[in-house]
Amino acid sequence: QVQLVESGGGVVQPGRSLRLSCAASGFTFSSYGMHWVRQAPGKGLEWVAVIWYDGSNKYYADSVKGRFTISRDSSKNTLYLQINSLRAEDTAVYYCARPVGATAMDAFDIWGQGTMVTVSS
Amino acid sequence: EIVMTQSPATLSVSPGERATLSCRASQSINMHLAWYQQKPGQAPRLLIYGASTRATGIPARFSGSGSGTDFTLTISSLQSEDFAVYYCQQYNNWPPLTFGGGTKVEIK
C-alpha cells in the first residue's frame, strides 16, 4: 500500500545537526513533489519545505530558510531533510507528505507517521 | 503570506448534531483549500480538497463549501470518531503553504 515512513529524529543539542529521512513505497515516488510539515508540541501544523518531483525546485518556509535543506534520492525512493543549527523552536514532530496529484503544490493525501525532533541541552 | 483564520477555536457538539467549522483566508485563494482531521498522536488525514471534493474513503457526512476567502466544513451528524482537531490549508499562493490554527471539536 501507499506508505511514507520517517526516521532520524531524536534528542539533539542546540546548534547541532540532524538528517531526517522519509522512505516511500507503493507509488511512483519519482513522479511526485514531496513536502515536509512540522508540528510543535500542542501546536498547529507548519509547512516546512517542498521539492519538485525531479529535484529542480525547492522552496522553504522563512523560519527555516538557510538552515534546512530538502533533497531526494529517487533511486532509493527516499526524501531527506537536513537540519542544521538546531534551535529550541525546531522541536516538533516532522511529517513528510505527498500531494494529491502531480502538481507539487496541492493538498496532502498521504502522510507519514512523523518523527520527533527534540532540541535540548 | 496568506493567513488562514479558523473559527471557532473550540466547538462543543453533541453526538448526532451538526457541526459547522469556518476558515477564512486573508486574500482570495480561489478553491485551493483543503481540510484535515487530526486525532491525538496521529498524522493529519485529508478530508476535503479543492474546497468541496471529498478525499478517498471519506464519509459523505463530511462536506466542504466556499470559494475566494470564506470556506466551511460541515459534519452533518457527528459520530464519536469525529471528535478531533480540524485544520484548513491553502495551496493557492506559495511559498509558503499555510494552515489555519485549527478547530477542536469536542463532546458537549
mmCIF file of N, CA and C in Angstrom, chain A residues 33-36 47-52 57-61 70 79 99 104-105 108, chain B residues 94-95 97:
data_model
loop_
_atom_site.group_PDB
_atom_site.id
_atom_site.type_symbol
_atom_site.label_atom_id
_atom_site.label_comp_id
_atom_site.label_asym_id
_atom_site.label_seq_id
_atom_site.Cartn_x
_atom_site.Cartn_y
_atom_site.Cartn_z
ATOM 1 N N GLY A 33 6.148 15.662 -6.385
ATOM 2 C CA GLY A 33 6.813 16.571 -5.474
ATOM 3 C C GLY A 33 6.539 16.085 -4.063
ATOM 4 N N MET A 34 7.420 16.425 -3.136
ATOM 5 C CA MET A 34 7.266 15.952 -1.765
ATOM 6 C C MET A 34 7.523 17.086 -0.784
ATOM 7 N N HIS A 35 6.890 16.982 0.384
ATOM 8 C CA HIS A 35 6.917 18.057 1.368
ATOM 9 C C HIS A 35 7.331 17.553 2.744
ATOM 10 N N TRP A 36 7.812 18.494 3.548
ATOM 11 C CA TRP A 36 7.948 18.308 4.993
ATOM 12 C C TRP A 36 7.033 19.313 5.687
ATOM 13 N N TRP A 47 3.964 24.244 7.496
ATOM 14 C CA TRP A 47 4.656 23.764 6.308
ATOM 15 C C TRP A 47 6.122 24.176 6.392
ATOM 16 N N VAL A 48 7.017 23.251 5.998
ATOM 17 C CA VAL A 48 8.459 23.494 6.125
ATOM 18 C C VAL A 48 9.143 23.663 4.765
ATOM 19 N N ALA A 49 8.923 22.698 3.871
ATOM 20 C CA ALA A 49 9.666 22.731 2.610
ATOM 21 C C ALA A 49 9.021 21.809 1.588
ATOM 22 N N VAL A 50 9.340 22.072 0.320
ATOM 23 C CA VAL A 50 8.882 21.241 -0.794
ATOM 24 C C VAL A 50 10.023 21.051 -1.772
ATOM 25 N N ILE A 51 10.033 19.912 -2.422
ATOM 26 C CA ILE A 51 10.966 19.648 -3.506
ATOM 27 C C ILE A 51 10.172 19.103 -4.683
ATOM 28 N N TRP A 52 10.482 19.606 -5.844
ATOM 29 C CA TRP A 52 9.787 19.165 -7.061
ATOM 30 C C TRP A 52 10.095 17.696 -7.351
ATOM 31 N N ASN A 57 13.282 22.216 -8.294
ATOM 32 C CA ASN A 57 12.887 23.376 -7.495
ATOM 33 C C ASN A 57 12.712 22.981 -6.041
ATOM 34 N N LYS A 58 13.089 23.888 -5.168
ATOM 35 C CA LYS A 58 12.938 23.694 -3.727
ATOM 36 C C LYS A 58 12.487 25.016 -3.120
ATOM 37 N N TYR A 59 11.556 24.944 -2.203
ATOM 38 C CA TYR A 59 11.079 26.132 -1.513
ATOM 39 C C TYR A 59 11.007 25.837 -0.020
ATOM 40 N N TYR A 60 11.217 26.909 0.769
ATOM 41 C CA TYR A 60 11.278 26.753 2.217
ATOM 42 C C TYR A 60 10.440 27.803 2.925
ATOM 43 N N ALA A 61 9.989 27.457 4.120
ATOM 44 C CA ALA A 61 9.389 28.453 4.996
ATOM 45 C C ALA A 61 10.484 29.420 5.448
ATOM 46 N N ILE A 70 16.160 20.445 1.848
ATOM 47 C CA ILE A 70 15.366 19.302 1.413
ATOM 48 C C ILE A 70 16.048 18.688 0.199
ATOM 49 N N LEU A 79 13.090 10.627 0.684
ATOM 50 C CA LEU A 79 13.122 12.080 0.852
ATOM 51 C C LEU A 79 13.944 12.384 2.093
ATOM 52 N N PRO A 99 1.579 15.182 -2.103
ATOM 53 C CA PRO A 99 0.389 15.861 -2.616
ATOM 54 C C PRO A 99 -0.540 14.911 -3.358
ATOM 55 N N ALA A 104 2.894 19.762 -7.487
ATOM 56 C CA ALA A 104 3.543 19.704 -6.180
ATOM 57 C C ALA A 104 2.789 20.487 -5.119
ATOM 58 N N MET A 105 2.247 21.629 -5.491
ATOM 59 C CA MET A 105 1.599 22.496 -4.506
ATOM 60 C C MET A 105 0.116 22.186 -4.492
ATOM 61 N N PHE A 108 -2.445 17.437 0.714
ATOM 62 C CA PHE A 108 -1.632 16.269 1.017
ATOM 63 C C PHE A 108 -2.530 15.091 1.377
ATOM 64 N N TRP B 94 1.899 30.542 -2.980
ATOM 65 C CA TRP B 94 3.031 29.910 -2.291
ATOM 66 C C TRP B 94 4.336 30.374 -2.903
ATOM 67 N N PRO B 95 5.481 30.158 -2.231
ATOM 68 C CA PRO B 95 5.517 29.727 -0.822
ATOM 69 C C PRO B 95 5.159 30.879 0.103
ATOM 70 N N LEU B 97 2.983 27.430 1.760
ATOM 71 C CA LEU B 97 1.658 26.862 2.002
ATOM 72 C C LEU B 97 1.334 27.197 3.451
#
